[in-house]
Coordinates of C-alpha atoms in Angstrom, one line a residue:
M1 CA -51.1 -64.7 140.0
T2 CA -50.2 -61.1 139.0
N3 CA -46.9 -59.8 137.8
A4 CA -45.1 -56.7 138.7
S5 CA -45.9 -55.0 135.4
T6 CA -49.6 -54.9 136.2
N7 CA -49.3 -53.8 139.8
P8 CA -48.4 -50.2 140.7
A9 CA -45.2 -49.6 142.5
P10 CA -45.5 -50.0 146.3
R11 CA -46.1 -46.7 148.2
S12 CA -44.5 -45.7 151.4
F13 CA -46.9 -44.8 154.2
G14 CA -44.4 -43.0 156.4
S15 CA -43.2 -45.7 158.8
P16 CA -41.8 -49.2 158.7
V17 CA -44.8 -50.5 160.6
A18 CA -47.3 -48.8 158.2
D19 CA -45.4 -50.1 155.2
A20 CA -45.3 -53.7 156.6
V21 CA -49.1 -53.5 157.2
A22 CA -49.6 -52.1 153.6
A23 CA -47.7 -55.1 152.3
L24 CA -50.2 -57.4 154.1
V25 CA -53.4 -55.6 153.3
G26 CA -52.5 -54.8 149.7
P27 CA -53.3 -58.3 148.3
I28 CA -56.4 -58.6 150.4
V29 CA -58.0 -55.4 149.1
S30 CA -56.8 -56.1 145.5
D31 CA -58.6 -59.4 145.6
L32 CA -61.8 -57.6 146.6
E33 CA -61.2 -55.1 143.7
L34 CA -60.5 -52.3 146.1
E35 CA -57.4 -50.3 146.9
I36 CA -55.7 -48.8 149.9
Y37 CA -56.8 -45.1 150.1
D38 CA -54.7 -44.3 153.2
L39 CA -52.9 -46.2 156.0
E40 CA -51.5 -44.8 159.2
F41 CA -49.9 -46.1 162.3
S42 CA -50.0 -43.7 165.2
G43 CA -50.4 -44.0 169.0
G44 CA -51.0 -47.7 168.9
V45 CA -53.7 -47.5 166.3
V46 CA -53.4 -49.0 162.8
R47 CA -55.9 -47.1 160.6
V48 CA -56.6 -48.5 157.1
E49 CA -58.9 -46.7 154.7
V50 CA -60.0 -48.7 151.6
D51 CA -61.9 -47.4 148.6
T52 CA -62.8 -48.4 145.0
P53 CA -60.2 -47.6 142.4
P54 CA -60.5 -44.1 140.8
G55 CA -63.0 -44.0 138.0
Q56 CA -65.3 -46.6 139.5
E57 CA -68.5 -46.1 141.4
S58 CA -67.5 -45.2 144.9
G59 CA -68.6 -46.9 148.0
V60 CA -67.4 -49.9 150.1
S61 CA -70.0 -52.1 151.8
L62 CA -69.9 -52.9 155.5
D63 CA -69.6 -56.5 154.5
K64 CA -66.3 -55.9 152.7
I65 CA -65.0 -53.7 155.6
A66 CA -65.8 -56.6 158.0
L67 CA -64.2 -59.1 155.7
I68 CA -61.0 -57.0 155.3
T69 CA -60.9 -56.5 159.1
R70 CA -61.1 -60.3 159.7
L71 CA -58.5 -61.2 157.0
L72 CA -56.1 -58.4 157.9
G73 CA -56.4 -59.2 161.7
R74 CA -55.4 -62.8 160.9
E75 CA -52.4 -61.6 158.8
L76 CA -51.3 -59.2 161.5
D77 CA -51.5 -61.9 164.2
H78 CA -49.6 -64.3 162.0
N79 CA -46.9 -61.9 160.8
D80 CA -46.7 -59.6 163.8
P81 CA -45.5 -56.4 162.1
V82 CA -46.9 -54.1 164.8
P83 CA -44.9 -53.9 168.1
G84 CA -46.8 -54.2 171.3
R85 CA -50.6 -53.8 171.6
Y86 CA -52.5 -52.0 169.0
T87 CA -56.0 -51.3 167.7
L88 CA -57.0 -52.1 164.1
E89 CA -59.5 -49.7 162.4
V90 CA -60.6 -50.5 158.9
S91 CA -63.0 -48.0 157.1
S92 CA -63.7 -46.2 153.9
P93 CA -62.7 -42.6 153.5
G94 CA -66.3 -41.4 153.7
L95 CA -67.9 -38.5 151.9
E96 CA -65.6 -35.8 153.3
R97 CA -62.2 -37.3 152.7
T98 CA -59.0 -36.2 154.2
L99 CA -56.5 -35.3 151.6
R100 CA -52.9 -36.0 152.7
A101 CA -51.0 -37.1 149.7
P102 CA -50.8 -35.7 146.2
R103 CA -52.5 -38.8 144.9
H104 CA -55.5 -38.0 147.1
F105 CA -55.8 -34.5 145.5
H106 CA -55.4 -36.0 142.0
R107 CA -58.3 -38.3 142.6
E108 CA -60.6 -35.6 143.8
V109 CA -60.2 -33.1 140.9
G110 CA -63.6 -31.5 140.2
K111 CA -64.8 -31.6 143.8
V112 CA -65.1 -28.9 146.4
V113 CA -62.2 -28.9 148.8
A114 CA -61.4 -27.0 152.1
V115 CA -57.7 -26.3 152.6
K116 CA -56.0 -24.9 155.8
L117 CA -52.6 -23.5 155.1
E118 CA -49.5 -23.4 157.3
S119 CA -48.7 -19.9 156.2
P120 CA -50.9 -17.2 154.6
L121 CA -51.3 -17.1 150.9
N122 CA -52.6 -13.9 149.5
G123 CA -53.4 -13.0 153.1
E124 CA -55.6 -16.1 153.7
R125 CA -54.9 -19.2 155.8
R126 CA -58.1 -21.0 154.7
V127 CA -59.2 -21.6 151.1
Q128 CA -62.4 -23.3 149.9
G129 CA -63.4 -23.9 146.3
D130 CA -63.4 -26.3 143.4
L131 CA -60.2 -28.3 143.0
I132 CA -59.6 -27.8 139.2
A133 CA -56.0 -29.2 138.8
T134 CA -53.1 -30.9 140.5
T135 CA -49.4 -30.9 139.6
E136 CA -46.3 -32.4 141.2
E137 CA -45.8 -29.1 143.1
G138 CA -49.4 -28.3 144.2
I139 CA -53.0 -27.7 143.5
T140 CA -55.2 -25.1 141.8
V141 CA -58.5 -24.2 143.5
R142 CA -61.2 -22.0 141.9
L143 CA -62.9 -19.8 144.5
A144 CA -66.6 -19.1 144.4
D145 CA -66.1 -15.4 144.2
K146 CA -67.4 -13.1 141.5
E147 CA -64.2 -13.2 139.6
M148 CA -63.9 -17.0 139.9
T149 CA -60.4 -16.5 141.1
E150 CA -57.9 -19.4 140.7
V151 CA -55.4 -19.9 143.5
N152 CA -52.3 -22.0 143.1
I153 CA -51.3 -23.7 146.4
P154 CA -48.0 -25.5 146.8
F155 CA -48.2 -28.8 148.7
S156 CA -45.4 -27.5 151.0
I157 CA -47.8 -25.0 152.7
I158 CA -50.9 -27.2 153.0
D159 CA -51.5 -28.0 156.7
R160 CA -54.8 -29.9 156.2
A161 CA -57.3 -30.5 153.4
K162 CA -60.5 -32.4 152.8
T163 CA -63.3 -32.7 150.3
V164 CA -66.5 -30.9 151.2
F165 CA -69.8 -32.6 150.7
N166 CA -72.8 -30.1 150.3
W167 CA -75.6 -31.4 152.5
G168 CA -78.6 -30.1 150.6
P169 CA -82.2 -30.9 151.0
A170 CA -83.3 -34.3 149.5
P171 CA -85.0 -34.0 146.1
K172 CA -88.8 -34.2 146.3
P173 CA -90.4 -37.4 145.1
G174 CA -91.4 -37.3 141.5
S175 CA -89.0 -34.4 140.6

């Protein structure tokens, strides 16, 4: 049994259905030493992304995804928080992660990100570079230009963002 002082405060995922699903999936993923990365209910689809806690080796096995799917499916059938018919999708966020909430950005400091802006900033609507800092108001991205320009981007103008994985050649054996 855990107490409230050791558990983080519950997060809102944007809808009463998503919040109800989060309340059901939270204890399941916590018991597996994972956490909810993102959760969304849209168009009759419940999408749950689970990941290892920040600072731990990343990666969620297919066995754990399957187990979470089975356990959460039972909880959803029993508690019925989703109106009507729905599809349940459980996955990990993957290598190129969608960044929707400030906590997502905070977790990915030091990685390359691609950001699409709702309105131009310094004449640009797309920014790509190293995510070097996050604050309550926004993020700082270091561009890969000659000057290593740092751009401060408020969360309010971010339309979409994701991490960028560089798909380079595999290292040669023995090197």
